[in-house]
Structure formats: C-alpha cells, structure tokens
Short mmCIF file of C-alpha atoms and ligand atoms in Angstrom, two decimals:
data_model
loop_
_atom_site.label_atom_id
_atom_site.label_comp_id
_atom_site.label_asym_id
_atom_site.label_seq_id
_atom_site.Cartn_x
_atom_site.Cartn_y
_atom_site.Cartn_z
CA MET A 1 4.92 25.32 23.62
CA LYS A 2 8.14 27.61 24.70
CA TYR A 3 9.30 24.29 26.70
CA TYR A 4 9.35 22.29 23.65
CA ASP A 5 10.99 24.90 21.60
CA LYS A 6 13.59 24.52 23.86
CA LEU A 7 13.77 21.45 23.74
CA ILE A 8 13.61 21.03 19.99
CA PHE A 9 16.08 23.70 20.30
CA GLU A 10 18.75 21.99 22.63
CA LEU A 11 18.11 18.68 20.95
CA SER A 12 19.07 19.84 17.55
CA LYS A 13 21.99 21.81 18.74
CA GLU A 14 23.57 18.61 19.65
CA GLY A 15 24.40 18.99 16.41
CA ARG A 16 21.99 15.55 15.16
CA LYS A 17 23.98 15.19 11.44
CA GLY A 18 21.42 16.36 8.53
CA TYR A 19 18.80 17.45 11.26
CA THR A 20 20.22 20.34 12.60
CA LEU A 21 17.15 23.64 11.27
CA PRO A 22 19.43 26.80 11.23
CA GLU A 23 19.00 29.12 13.93
CA ASN A 24 16.20 31.72 12.57
CA ARG A 25 13.80 28.79 11.74
CA LEU A 26 14.08 27.60 15.26
CA LYS A 27 13.18 31.22 16.50
CA ASN A 28 10.03 31.24 14.04
CA TYR A 29 9.25 27.71 15.24
CA SER A 30 7.42 29.72 18.56
CA LEU A 31 4.15 30.51 18.56
CA THR A 32 4.84 34.22 19.45
CA ALA A 33 6.07 34.77 16.46
CA LEU A 34 2.88 33.84 14.23
CA PRO A 35 2.38 36.86 11.89
CA GLU A 36 -1.07 39.04 13.23
CA ASN A 37 -2.89 38.51 10.61
CA LEU A 38 -3.10 34.67 10.90
CA LYS A 39 -4.12 34.54 14.16
CA ARG A 40 -7.76 34.55 15.80
CA LYS A 41 -9.32 37.51 16.02
CA GLU A 42 -12.35 36.16 18.63
CA GLU A 43 -12.41 32.25 20.32
CA ALA A 44 -12.68 29.11 18.65
CA GLU A 45 -16.28 28.06 18.71
CA LEU A 46 -15.99 24.11 19.77
CA PRO A 47 -18.67 21.43 20.55
CA GLU A 48 -19.93 21.52 23.90
CA VAL A 49 -20.66 18.17 25.64
CA SER A 50 -19.52 16.31 28.20
CA GLU A 51 -16.39 13.89 28.47
CA PHE A 52 -18.98 10.66 28.58
CA ASP A 53 -21.26 11.89 25.85
CA VAL A 54 -17.91 12.25 23.75
CA VAL A 55 -16.87 8.84 25.28
CA ARG A 56 -20.66 7.06 24.30
CA HIS A 57 -20.52 9.00 20.23
CA TYR A 58 -17.02 7.07 19.67
CA THR A 59 -17.59 3.88 21.38
CA ASN A 60 -21.10 3.99 19.10
CA ILE A 61 -19.23 5.00 16.12
CA SER A 62 -16.54 2.52 16.46
CA ASN A 63 -19.14 -0.44 16.82
CA LYS A 64 -20.49 0.72 13.16
CA ASN A 65 -16.88 0.18 12.07
CA PHE A 66 -15.56 -2.72 9.86
CA GLY A 67 -12.27 -4.20 9.97
CA VAL A 68 -9.67 -7.01 9.64
CA ASP A 69 -10.81 -8.02 13.38
CA THR A 70 -14.50 -7.52 12.72
CA GLY A 71 -15.39 -9.96 9.75
CA PHE A 72 -13.43 -11.46 6.38
CA TYR A 73 -12.47 -8.92 4.49
CA PRO A 74 -12.00 -9.97 0.66
CA LEU A 75 -10.47 -6.71 -0.56
CA GLY A 76 -8.56 -7.34 -3.86
CA SER A 77 -5.31 -6.26 -4.44
CA CYS A 78 -5.26 -5.02 -1.08
CA THR A 79 -4.02 -8.05 1.13
CA MET A 80 -6.22 -7.63 4.10
CA LYS A 81 -4.43 -10.16 6.38
CA TYR A 82 -4.74 -10.33 10.02
CA ASN A 83 -2.81 -8.27 11.89
CA PRO A 84 -0.79 -10.05 14.49
CA LYS A 85 -1.71 -8.71 18.10
CA ILE A 86 2.20 -9.02 19.16
CA ASN A 87 3.09 -6.25 16.36
CA GLU A 88 1.44 -4.19 18.32
CA GLU A 89 3.03 -4.96 21.63
CA ILE A 90 6.39 -4.80 20.19
CA CYS A 91 6.01 -1.26 18.65
CA SER A 92 4.25 -0.33 22.19
CA LEU A 93 7.44 -0.62 23.93
CA PRO A 94 8.13 2.42 25.69
CA SER A 95 12.14 2.54 24.43
CA PHE A 96 10.65 3.10 20.66
CA THR A 97 7.71 5.17 21.27
CA GLY A 98 9.37 7.69 23.95
CA LEU A 99 12.07 8.49 20.85
CA HIS A 100 12.22 11.83 19.22
CA PRO A 101 13.16 12.16 15.85
CA LEU A 102 15.60 14.87 16.35
CA GLN A 103 17.88 12.91 19.26
CA PRO A 104 21.40 12.00 18.64
CA ASP A 105 22.28 8.86 16.49
CA SER A 106 24.40 7.97 19.50
CA THR A 107 21.07 7.59 21.64
CA THR A 108 19.08 6.10 18.30
CA GLN A 109 21.17 3.07 18.29
CA GLY A 110 18.49 0.40 18.40
CA ALA A 111 15.99 1.68 16.17
CA LEU A 112 18.59 2.36 13.61
CA GLU A 113 19.36 -1.09 13.76
CA VAL A 114 15.67 -2.09 13.34
CA TYR A 115 16.06 0.05 10.38
CA TYR A 116 19.04 -1.28 8.75
CA ASN A 117 17.88 -5.21 9.88
CA LEU A 118 14.29 -4.31 8.31
CA SER A 119 15.84 -2.71 4.93
CA HIS A 120 18.29 -5.96 4.73
CA ALA A 121 15.71 -8.77 5.42
CA LEU A 122 13.25 -7.30 2.95
CA ALA A 123 16.55 -7.14 0.23
CA GLU A 124 16.98 -10.75 0.90
CA ILE A 125 13.44 -11.34 0.73
CA SER A 126 13.36 -9.16 -3.17
CA GLY A 127 16.46 -10.17 -4.45
CA LEU A 128 17.38 -6.50 -4.79
CA ALA A 129 20.06 -4.78 -3.10
CA GLU A 130 19.20 -1.93 -0.72
CA PHE A 131 16.08 -0.64 1.07
CA THR A 132 15.08 2.73 1.96
CA LEU A 133 12.38 2.53 4.32
CA ASN A 134 11.39 6.40 4.34
CA PRO A 135 9.10 6.41 1.97
CA TYR A 136 5.42 6.85 3.79
CA ALA A 137 2.81 4.51 1.18
CA GLY A 138 2.74 1.84 -1.94
CA ALA A 139 2.17 5.04 -4.11
CA HIS A 140 4.68 7.14 -2.19
CA GLY A 141 7.01 4.18 -2.70
CA GLU A 142 6.09 4.18 -6.71
CA LEU A 143 6.90 7.99 -7.29
CA THR A 144 9.96 7.29 -5.17
CA GLY A 145 11.12 4.19 -7.22
CA LEU A 146 10.17 6.52 -10.45
CA MET A 147 12.71 9.27 -9.42
CA VAL A 148 15.30 6.69 -8.80
CA MET A 149 14.56 5.67 -12.61
CA ARG A 150 14.80 9.37 -13.54
CA GLN A 151 17.66 10.50 -11.36
CA TYR A 152 19.44 7.16 -12.62
CA HIS A 153 18.93 8.77 -16.90
CA MET A 154 19.67 12.23 -15.89
CA LYS A 155 22.83 11.16 -14.24
CA ARG A 156 24.04 9.30 -17.41
CA GLY A 157 23.27 12.17 -19.26
CA ASP A 158 20.13 10.24 -21.29
CA LEU A 159 17.81 12.74 -20.92
CA LYS A 160 15.52 11.95 -23.80
CA ARG A 161 14.07 8.82 -21.80
CA THR A 162 10.84 10.85 -20.76
CA LYS A 163 8.37 7.83 -21.26
CA VAL A 164 7.57 5.03 -19.15
CA ILE A 165 5.18 1.87 -20.28
CA VAL A 166 2.14 1.10 -18.31
CA PRO A 167 0.26 -2.28 -18.83
CA ASP A 168 -3.71 -1.71 -19.57
CA SER A 169 -4.14 -3.72 -16.05
CA ALA A 170 -2.25 -1.58 -14.32
CA HIS A 171 -3.31 -0.24 -10.79
CA GLY A 172 -4.38 3.59 -11.45
CA THR A 173 -1.37 4.47 -9.01
CA ASN A 174 1.01 3.35 -11.52
CA PRO A 175 0.03 6.04 -14.35
CA ALA A 176 -0.95 8.34 -11.67
CA SER A 177 2.65 8.26 -10.00
CA ALA A 178 4.39 8.17 -12.84
CA ALA A 179 2.66 11.44 -14.46
CA VAL A 180 3.32 12.82 -11.11
CA CYS A 181 7.11 12.12 -11.45
CA GLY A 182 6.60 13.64 -14.96
CA LEU A 183 7.07 11.04 -17.42
CA GLN A 184 4.81 10.18 -19.84
CA ILE A 185 2.44 7.19 -19.99
CA VAL A 186 2.57 4.69 -23.20
CA GLU A 187 0.17 1.84 -22.41
CA VAL A 188 0.90 -1.91 -23.19
CA LYS A 189 -1.86 -4.38 -23.94
CA SER A 190 -3.23 -7.54 -22.52
CA LYS A 191 -3.30 -10.88 -24.34
CA PRO A 192 -6.47 -12.65 -24.52
CA ASN A 193 -5.05 -14.62 -21.56
CA GLY A 194 -4.17 -11.77 -19.23
CA ARG A 195 -0.83 -11.18 -19.90
CA ILE A 196 1.24 -8.51 -21.10
CA ASP A 197 1.46 -8.80 -25.00
CA VAL A 198 5.07 -9.19 -25.62
CA GLU A 199 4.78 -8.40 -29.57
CA ASP A 200 2.40 -5.02 -28.21
CA LEU A 201 5.51 -3.99 -26.23
CA LYS A 202 8.27 -4.60 -29.27
CA PRO A 203 7.43 -2.05 -31.16
CA LEU A 204 7.31 0.63 -28.18
CA LEU A 205 10.89 -0.21 -26.96
CA ASP A 206 13.48 2.89 -28.11
CA ASP A 207 15.66 5.10 -26.85
CA THR A 208 12.58 7.26 -25.26
CA ILE A 209 11.36 5.10 -22.83
CA ALA A 210 12.69 5.12 -19.15
CA GLY A 211 11.53 1.98 -17.99
CA ILE A 212 8.28 -0.28 -17.43
CA MET A 213 5.83 -0.14 -14.51
CA MET A 214 4.59 -3.97 -13.60
CA THR A 215 3.22 -6.23 -10.80
CA ASN A 216 3.83 -9.69 -11.16
CA PRO A 217 1.36 -11.78 -10.68
CA ASN A 218 -0.20 -8.70 -12.22
CA THR A 219 -3.76 -7.49 -11.34
CA LEU A 220 -5.88 -10.18 -12.56
CA GLY A 221 -3.92 -12.54 -10.43
CA LEU A 222 -1.66 -13.65 -13.08
CA PHE A 223 1.47 -15.07 -13.03
CA GLU A 224 3.53 -12.80 -16.24
CA THR A 225 5.25 -16.09 -17.66
CA GLU A 226 7.30 -13.66 -20.19
CA ILE A 227 8.56 -11.86 -18.08
CA LEU A 228 12.30 -12.80 -18.16
CA GLU A 229 11.93 -12.33 -21.93
CA ILE A 230 10.60 -8.73 -21.04
CA ALA A 231 13.47 -8.07 -18.81
CA LYS A 232 15.37 -8.47 -21.32
CA LEU A 233 13.53 -6.10 -24.01
CA VAL A 234 14.04 -3.38 -21.71
CA HIS A 235 17.19 -4.13 -20.52
CA GLU A 236 18.14 -4.10 -24.44
CA CYS A 237 16.29 -0.89 -25.17
CA GLY A 238 18.33 0.70 -22.05
CA GLY A 239 15.01 1.09 -19.99
CA LEU A 240 14.35 -0.18 -16.35
CA LEU A 241 12.11 -2.36 -14.88
CA TYR A 242 9.98 -1.05 -12.33
CA TYR A 243 8.13 -3.55 -9.93
CA ASP A 244 5.09 -2.48 -7.72
CA GLY A 245 5.20 -4.76 -4.94
CA ALA A 246 1.41 -4.90 -4.06
CA ASN A 247 1.14 -8.28 -5.27
CA LEU A 248 4.28 -9.58 -3.41
CA ASN A 249 2.62 -11.73 -0.78
CA PRO A 250 2.07 -15.01 -2.88
CA LEU A 251 6.20 -14.77 -3.90
CA LEU A 252 7.36 -14.87 -0.08
CA GLY A 253 10.57 -17.06 0.15
CA LYS A 254 9.52 -18.57 -3.59
CA CYS A 255 11.14 -16.24 -5.93
CA ARG A 256 12.21 -12.73 -5.68
CA PRO A 257 11.28 -9.90 -8.29
CA GLY A 258 15.26 -9.27 -8.26
CA ASP A 259 15.83 -12.52 -10.23
CA MET A 260 13.33 -11.70 -12.31
CA GLY A 261 15.13 -8.44 -13.74
CA PHE A 262 13.28 -5.60 -11.89
CA ASP A 263 15.80 -2.94 -11.16
CA ILE A 264 13.22 -1.15 -8.50
CA MET A 265 10.42 -1.93 -6.25
CA HIS A 266 8.47 -0.46 -3.57
CA ILE A 267 6.79 -2.72 -1.08
CA ASN A 268 3.40 -2.21 1.15
CA LEU A 269 4.48 -2.67 4.02
CA HIS A 270 0.44 -2.97 5.12
CA LYS A 271 -0.21 -5.49 2.47
CA THR A 272 2.44 -8.13 2.59
CA PHE A 273 3.79 -7.32 6.04
CA SER A 274 0.77 -7.41 8.13
CA THR A 275 0.87 -3.95 9.58
CA PRO A 276 -2.90 -2.04 9.76
CA HIS A 277 -4.21 -0.46 7.01
CA GLY A 278 -6.13 2.20 9.00
CA GLY A 279 -8.18 4.54 6.96
CA GLY A 280 -5.88 4.84 3.98
CA GLY A 281 -3.07 4.65 6.82
CA PRO A 282 -0.50 5.10 8.64
CA GLY A 283 1.21 2.48 5.67
CA ASP A 284 4.93 2.31 4.81
CA GLY A 285 6.28 1.62 1.06
CA PRO A 286 9.96 0.65 1.21
CA VAL A 287 12.02 0.94 -2.30
CA GLY A 288 14.62 -1.13 -2.86
CA VAL A 289 16.95 -1.45 -6.02
CA ALA A 290 19.60 -2.98 -7.60
CA LYS A 291 23.71 -2.38 -6.78
CA ASN A 292 23.92 0.06 -9.45
CA LEU A 293 21.33 2.30 -8.18
CA VAL A 294 21.87 2.43 -4.30
CA GLU A 295 23.50 5.69 -4.74
CA TYR A 296 20.39 7.58 -6.06
CA LEU A 297 18.14 6.38 -3.05
CA PRO A 298 16.54 9.35 -0.84
CA ASN A 299 18.42 10.39 2.25
CA PRO A 300 19.18 9.83 5.04
CA GLN A 301 19.99 6.23 4.06
CA VAL A 302 20.78 4.00 7.37
CA ARG A 303 24.36 2.69 7.31
CA LYS A 304 26.88 0.47 9.05
CA ALA A 305 30.54 1.38 9.93
CA GLU A 306 33.06 -1.20 10.48
CA ASP A 307 32.81 -0.81 14.33
CA GLY A 308 29.12 -2.00 14.43
CA THR A 309 27.54 1.96 15.07
CA PHE A 310 24.60 2.57 13.12
CA TYR A 311 24.70 6.27 11.57
CA LEU A 312 23.09 7.98 8.65
CA HIS A 313 24.54 8.40 5.27
CA ARG A 314 23.55 11.06 3.18
CA SER A 315 24.42 10.20 -0.54
CA GLU A 316 25.61 13.23 -3.17
CA ASP A 317 23.96 11.66 -6.24
CA SER A 318 20.49 10.78 -4.20
CA LEU A 319 17.43 12.25 -5.31
CA GLY A 320 16.74 14.09 -1.90
CA ARG A 321 14.24 13.45 0.76
CA VAL A 322 10.77 12.13 0.00
CA SER A 323 10.12 12.31 3.79
CA GLY A 324 10.51 14.33 7.19
CA PHE A 325 12.81 11.53 8.67
CA VAL A 326 12.97 7.87 8.07
CA GLY A 327 9.35 6.63 7.53
CA ASN A 328 6.74 5.39 9.96
CA PHE A 329 8.85 3.53 12.36
CA GLY A 330 5.41 2.42 14.28
CA VAL A 331 4.96 0.68 11.01
CA LEU A 332 7.82 -0.63 10.63
CA MET A 333 8.56 -2.19 13.81
CA ARG A 334 5.35 -3.79 13.23
CA ALA A 335 6.72 -4.98 10.10
CA TYR A 336 9.89 -6.10 11.41
CA THR A 337 8.59 -7.97 14.32
CA TYR A 338 6.17 -10.39 11.61
CA ILE A 339 9.18 -10.80 9.77
CA LEU A 340 10.78 -12.44 12.54
CA THR A 341 8.08 -14.11 13.99
CA LEU A 342 7.53 -16.29 11.08
CA GLY A 343 11.30 -16.43 10.18
CA LYS A 344 12.54 -18.29 7.19
CA GLU A 345 11.49 -21.25 7.95
CA TYR A 346 7.52 -20.17 7.97
CA ILE A 347 7.60 -17.01 5.38
CA LYS A 348 7.50 -19.39 2.66
CA TYR A 349 4.32 -21.01 4.03
CA VAL A 350 2.49 -17.75 3.21
CA GLY A 351 2.37 -17.36 -0.82
CA PRO A 352 1.39 -21.09 -1.34
CA LEU A 353 -1.39 -20.78 1.25
CA ALA A 354 -3.28 -17.51 0.05
CA THR A 355 -2.91 -19.00 -3.53
CA LEU A 356 -4.86 -22.11 -2.33
CA ASN A 357 -7.28 -20.34 -0.82
CA ALA A 358 -7.81 -18.08 -3.73
CA ASN A 359 -7.61 -20.91 -6.36
CA TYR A 360 -10.37 -22.98 -3.37
CA ILE A 361 -13.03 -19.54 -3.50
CA LYS A 362 -12.40 -19.05 -8.04
CA GLU A 363 -13.23 -23.04 -8.34
CA SER A 364 -16.14 -23.42 -6.18
CA LEU A 365 -18.09 -20.09 -7.31
CA LYS A 366 -17.31 -20.27 -11.60
CA ASP A 367 -20.84 -22.02 -11.66
CA CYS A 368 -22.20 -18.97 -10.44
CA TYR A 369 -19.90 -15.92 -11.45
CA TYR A 370 -18.67 -15.45 -14.65
CA LEU A 371 -14.55 -16.44 -14.91
CA PRO A 372 -13.27 -14.44 -17.68
CA ILE A 373 -9.62 -16.59 -17.82
CA GLU A 374 -9.55 -19.93 -16.77
CA GLY A 375 -6.35 -21.60 -14.98
CA VAL A 376 -4.44 -21.49 -11.77
CA CYS A 377 -4.67 -17.74 -10.19
CA LYS A 378 -1.92 -16.77 -7.49
CA HIS A 379 -3.13 -15.16 -4.39
CA GLU A 380 -6.08 -13.34 -6.08
CA PHE A 381 -9.27 -13.83 -9.26
CA VAL A 382 -11.11 -11.66 -10.75
CA PHE A 383 -14.88 -12.60 -11.86
CA ASP A 384 -16.64 -9.83 -14.81
CA GLY A 385 -20.07 -10.06 -12.51
CA LEU A 386 -22.54 -13.14 -12.16
CA LEU A 387 -22.35 -15.67 -14.93
CA ASP A 388 -25.96 -15.33 -15.44
CA LYS A 389 -26.22 -11.61 -17.21
CA SER A 390 -29.90 -11.53 -18.17
CA THR A 391 -31.05 -10.55 -14.33
CA GLY A 392 -29.50 -7.60 -14.57
CA VAL A 393 -27.83 -7.43 -11.09
CA THR A 394 -24.59 -5.47 -11.17
CA THR A 395 -21.50 -6.04 -9.20
CA LEU A 396 -22.12 -3.01 -7.32
CA ASP A 397 -25.36 -5.22 -6.20
CA VAL A 398 -23.54 -8.23 -5.40
CA ALA A 399 -21.04 -5.80 -3.09
CA LYS A 400 -24.14 -4.33 -1.33
CA ARG A 401 -25.82 -7.22 -0.84
CA LEU A 402 -22.49 -9.14 0.80
CA LEU A 403 -22.82 -6.39 3.22
CA ASP A 404 -25.82 -7.59 4.49
CA TYR A 405 -24.38 -10.73 5.37
CA GLY A 406 -21.96 -9.57 7.22
CA TYR A 407 -19.21 -9.43 4.59
CA HIS A 408 -16.63 -6.23 3.81
CA ALA A 409 -17.19 -6.21 -0.24
CA PRO A 410 -14.27 -7.48 -2.65
CA THR A 411 -12.87 -4.56 -4.67
CA ILE A 412 -15.17 -3.94 -7.88
CA TYR A 413 -14.83 -2.37 -11.19
CA PHE A 414 -11.29 -2.82 -11.12
CA PRO A 415 -9.23 -4.04 -12.83
CA LEU A 416 -10.35 -2.41 -15.81
CA LEU A 417 -10.03 -5.06 -18.07
CA PHE A 418 -13.64 -6.07 -17.46
CA HIS A 419 -17.03 -4.28 -17.18
CA GLN A 420 -18.04 -6.15 -14.05
CA SER A 421 -14.92 -6.58 -12.63
CA ILE A 422 -14.80 -8.81 -8.92
CA MET A 423 -11.66 -8.91 -7.37
CA ILE A 424 -11.53 -11.77 -4.36
CA GLU A 425 -8.26 -12.18 -2.49
CA PRO A 426 -8.72 -14.19 0.63
CA THR A 427 -5.29 -13.74 1.75
CA GLU A 428 -3.82 -17.05 3.70
CA THR A 429 -4.74 -16.15 7.63
CA GLU A 430 -8.29 -16.93 6.81
CA SER A 431 -9.59 -20.52 7.61
CA LEU A 432 -11.12 -23.16 5.49
CA GLU A 433 -14.30 -22.52 7.60
CA THR A 434 -14.51 -18.31 6.82
CA LEU A 435 -13.70 -19.91 2.95
CA ASP A 436 -17.03 -21.58 2.86
CA GLU A 437 -19.19 -19.19 5.13
CA PHE A 438 -18.03 -16.66 2.52
CA ILE A 439 -18.52 -19.20 -0.74
CA ALA A 440 -22.11 -20.04 0.69
CA ILE A 441 -22.98 -16.61 0.71
CA MET A 442 -21.81 -15.77 -2.63
CA ARG A 443 -23.82 -18.81 -4.17
CA LYS A 444 -26.68 -17.55 -2.06
CA VAL A 445 -26.63 -13.91 -3.37
CA ALA A 446 -26.27 -15.51 -7.03
CA LYS A 447 -29.82 -17.74 -6.98
CA GLU A 448 -30.79 -14.49 -4.79
CA ALA A 449 -29.86 -12.57 -8.26
CA ILE A 450 -31.93 -14.88 -10.34
CA GLU A 451 -35.10 -15.44 -7.90
CA CYS A 452 -35.83 -12.08 -5.96
CA PRO A 453 -33.43 -9.80 -7.79
CA ASP A 454 -35.27 -6.67 -6.71
CA GLU A 455 -33.75 -7.81 -3.12
CA VAL A 456 -30.61 -7.36 -4.16
CA LYS A 457 -30.68 -4.42 -6.38
CA SER A 458 -32.26 -2.58 -3.49
CA ALA A 459 -29.42 -3.69 -0.98
CA PRO A 460 -27.90 -2.99 1.80
CA HIS A 461 -31.06 -3.34 3.68
CA ASN A 462 -29.20 -3.55 7.32
CA THR A 463 -26.66 -1.18 7.48
CA PRO A 464 -26.86 2.10 9.21
CA VAL A 465 -26.70 3.98 5.64
CA ARG A 466 -28.57 2.16 2.94
CA ARG A 467 -26.91 3.00 -0.75
CA LEU A 468 -24.82 6.08 -0.49
CA ASP A 469 -24.56 8.53 -3.35
CA GLU A 470 -20.72 8.25 -3.52
CA THR A 471 -20.42 10.65 -5.79
CA THR A 472 -21.86 13.47 -4.04
CA ALA A 473 -20.50 12.27 -0.80
CA ALA A 474 -16.86 12.11 -2.20
CA LYS A 475 -17.43 15.68 -3.81
CA HIS A 476 -18.88 17.66 -1.37
CA PRO A 477 -17.99 16.22 2.13
CA ILE A 478 -19.59 17.47 5.54
CA LEU A 479 -16.98 18.01 7.96
CA ARG A 480 -18.05 20.65 10.00
CA TYR A 481 -19.41 18.97 13.28
CA ARG A 482 -22.73 22.06 12.79
CA ASP A 483 -23.24 21.40 9.37
CA LEU A 484 -24.04 17.87 10.23
CA LYS A 485 -26.83 19.35 13.13
CA ALA A 486 -28.24 21.24 10.70
CA MET A 487 -28.79 17.94 8.51
C1 LIG B 501 -2.82 -1.06 -3.03
C2 LIG B 501 -1.72 -0.97 -4.21
C3 LIG B 501 -1.07 0.21 -4.38
C4 LIG B 501 -1.07 1.32 -3.79
O1 LIG B 501 -0.34 1.38 -2.51
P1 LIG B 501 -0.96 2.37 -1.51
O2 LIG B 501 -0.30 2.11 -0.21
O3 LIG B 501 -2.80 2.02 -1.22
O4 LIG B 501 -0.31 3.73 -1.70
C5 LIG B 501 -0.21 0.07 -6.22
N1 LIG B 501 -0.45 -0.76 -6.69
C6 LIG B 501 -1.32 -2.17 -6.52
C7 LIG B 501 -1.85 -3.17 -7.44
C8 LIG B 501 -1.94 -2.20 -5.33
O5 LIG B 501 -2.88 -3.04 -5.14
#
C-alpha cells in the first residue's frame, strides 16, 4: 500500500495535466489515514476453503453459465454478436495492460492515438463531428448526451427548454436518463404501423422543448421513414435530436444518423462493435455530437497537435467530467480492433446480413407466432405472443421452454406496445444452420403449446434451477456465503 501511494504521488507529481491531485488529498490516500471509527475492531470472518475447492466451485459455476460462446442468444435490442477472439488478443498486449491512468501523456501516446483514431472512425460511421469515449455504458452515454443538450440550451440562455420528447416505444433507459438529467418527459405516440405519429408530435413542439430522443430503426425493428420531416420540425422549434445508437448495427456503412438530422448520439460498443456485454458490463457508451456542440463534450477530450502528438484538451464550455479517466480502455481496444478487422470494405455487409437473418426468422415463424406489424424489418422484430391465443400459454412460458432446448430466451415483454412482446434479434454472425435449428425449436414449442400446454407452462425442466420468483430474488438477494449455507 505504501509503495502504491508513493507511485501515485510520484506519477501525479510529473504534472500530468488535469490529473494532479492536491498533496493534502494524496496524504489521505494512505490506509493509516482511515479514521478510527471506520476501522475493523476484529478480524473479518472469511470462508476457509482450500484453493482446490475454490477452483472446483468456480469451474462448476462457469459451466452453468450461458453466453454467446455457448449457444444462440437472440436477445432483442442487445445485439449479441460474436466477440472475435482477436479483440481479446490485441487488448491483452502488455503495452496496453501495463499502462497507468496517471502516466504523463508523453508516455501514453500510443493509447491516446488509439482513442483518437477510434473516436474519428465512429464519427465517420455516424456522420457526426466528434466523439467522446469517456462514458461507460449506453445509459451513461444517454445521460452524457442529454447533458450536452442541456448545456447547449443553457449556454444560449434558453432556460425554459426543460422537456424532452420520448416515443412510447422507447427503451426504458431513455425516459430514465432524461429524468436523471432533470428534464421532464413528454410522450409521443406511435401509429398503428409502429412509426412515430408526426401529427401527434406537431402540437408538442414549442419553446419549452429541449429535444427529442429517438432510435432508428426503432425498438420494433422498423425504420422511421419520416425521420427527415421529424428532424425539420424539431429543429424549427429550436430543439435538438438525440439518437439512441443501440440500434446502429443495421445502418453500418449504409446510412448515418448525422445525415438523418441527429445532433447527438451514443453508441453501445458492446452491441454494434462486438465487445463483450459481461454481466451488465464492462461496456462503453461513446457520445458523438454535431460540430456546433463539440465544446460541450465532457472533459478531458483527446486532441491531436499540429506536430502529430496527442494531448488532453480541457474545454471551458464543457459539461464537466463524466468518468474517472478516458473510458473503459480495454473495451475501446476491442472495438477498434473490430473496426480495423472489417475495414470499410466489409463493414457495409453487417447491416444487410443482420437484416436478412431477422427477416428470415420472422417470415419462417409468422404462421405460429402473431406478427402485429407486417412488412420488412431491420435487424430485429417483435411478435405479440403465440398466434393461437386459446392455449393460455404466455410469452414467459415460451421463453422458459426455450431454456430447456439450450437457447437463451429472446427479450420478452419489451417493447411495451404489445402485451406479449417477444423480441428477436439474431445478428449477422449466426449461420443459416443455427437459424434453421432455432426456427425448428420455436415451431416445436408452438406445437407443444397446443398439444401439451402444461409442459410449456411448467418449464424449464432441465435447468439447474426451475422457475424463479424473480421479484423476490431482485428485492431480497442473498449475497453472503453464510446466508447461502443456511439455506
Ligand atoms: C441496450 C439499450 C440501451 C441501454 O444501453 P446499455 O449499454 O445497456 O446501458 C438503450 N437503448 C436501447 C434501445 C437499448 O437496446
């Protein structure tokens, strides 16, 4: 600990711009400086087990885990594509893993160059001017992007813009981020064809609107064909357009949110750019903005000097900091590797293949699952439960039965537009064989729902645990090994 303190102290003394901690704070860094009342009075009671038992315990748990490397994972909205192993190799290079965030810029030029190049590749892909890679997740990016929106209006002295428009089909994080940002949420309705109702939008647009949050294709997998008209209307009323980039995958190399009129967006690197989702992380949610908003991005921003060196820029107009340093660097390395692997030549195949896969499943199953909106979808689509409603078998039952057959369940009960939503997203990295096997199992479950509904309603039968009381599990989680033993 002492050695570590000294190291931090020495490194920060190097005068790394923006990161030098005041000396009095550094003193507090030492464990000995902990106040007495916070220190343990007696030894912590830790589980006493041999290394071998620990190895077996974790190996057995890992064997029960389900991930994209184990089986098909059609979790709609989450873009569970293959995580290429070369990404892991590159991000594990010791020259990157050995970096300390407090090192002087002169010794981290390579890492800063990766940051700079990745942010510019994302800008080119998205049609926006500049990206920050600092936010740690999609939702964190949403909050950051909305803070940029707020900063823009505040800097112009336009303080009455406190409302943000969110469609009724939006992902739950959209209204949540707006609320965390202190904005009021105004809902805009969808038409029967699943797209935003422009006639419903028009009367909402006045001088209290900060902007609108949208995703395109929307959460039903449908392209918002009136996006140019929507962008025009929102801009005319003085608002900005925020793009939720969770659905960027089908657009790659084909069309760009910036060209549709969006001013701010986030990208989920763990979705479109093949980095792992992990158990809710680590992710990364880069935020891109149009030219007139660049100075509001969070600090520090990575810039390139005329002599070709990279440095951390701190903008006076910035909304401030949103993360400790400059993003989740290991995740950034993976995404950068993915972009370089595909290159301009191949990245444009991602969207069409993801779209083809989704439409193939949709068309192959719509005679046994209810498709509420006909037509071509993009990378994902939504069924409203089974076609035969007389069986009493719900979407939850279907999802649980799929576990018995070795599949991860699709996203269920989202979007909220339908009562029995089943949202399927196969991604471009699945083979035709995998899609055909999944279609066959989905058909089999639909048949079981008619012939032996109780078998489906009581599923899963072959998983390590049966149907869980999810509410109790979420509200009263057992997190201590001793409580587990008592069970
Ligand atoms: C995944 C997702 C988000 C949130 O992103 P996280 O990285 O999970 O925080 C937001 N909107 C949509 C449509 C999504 O699918």
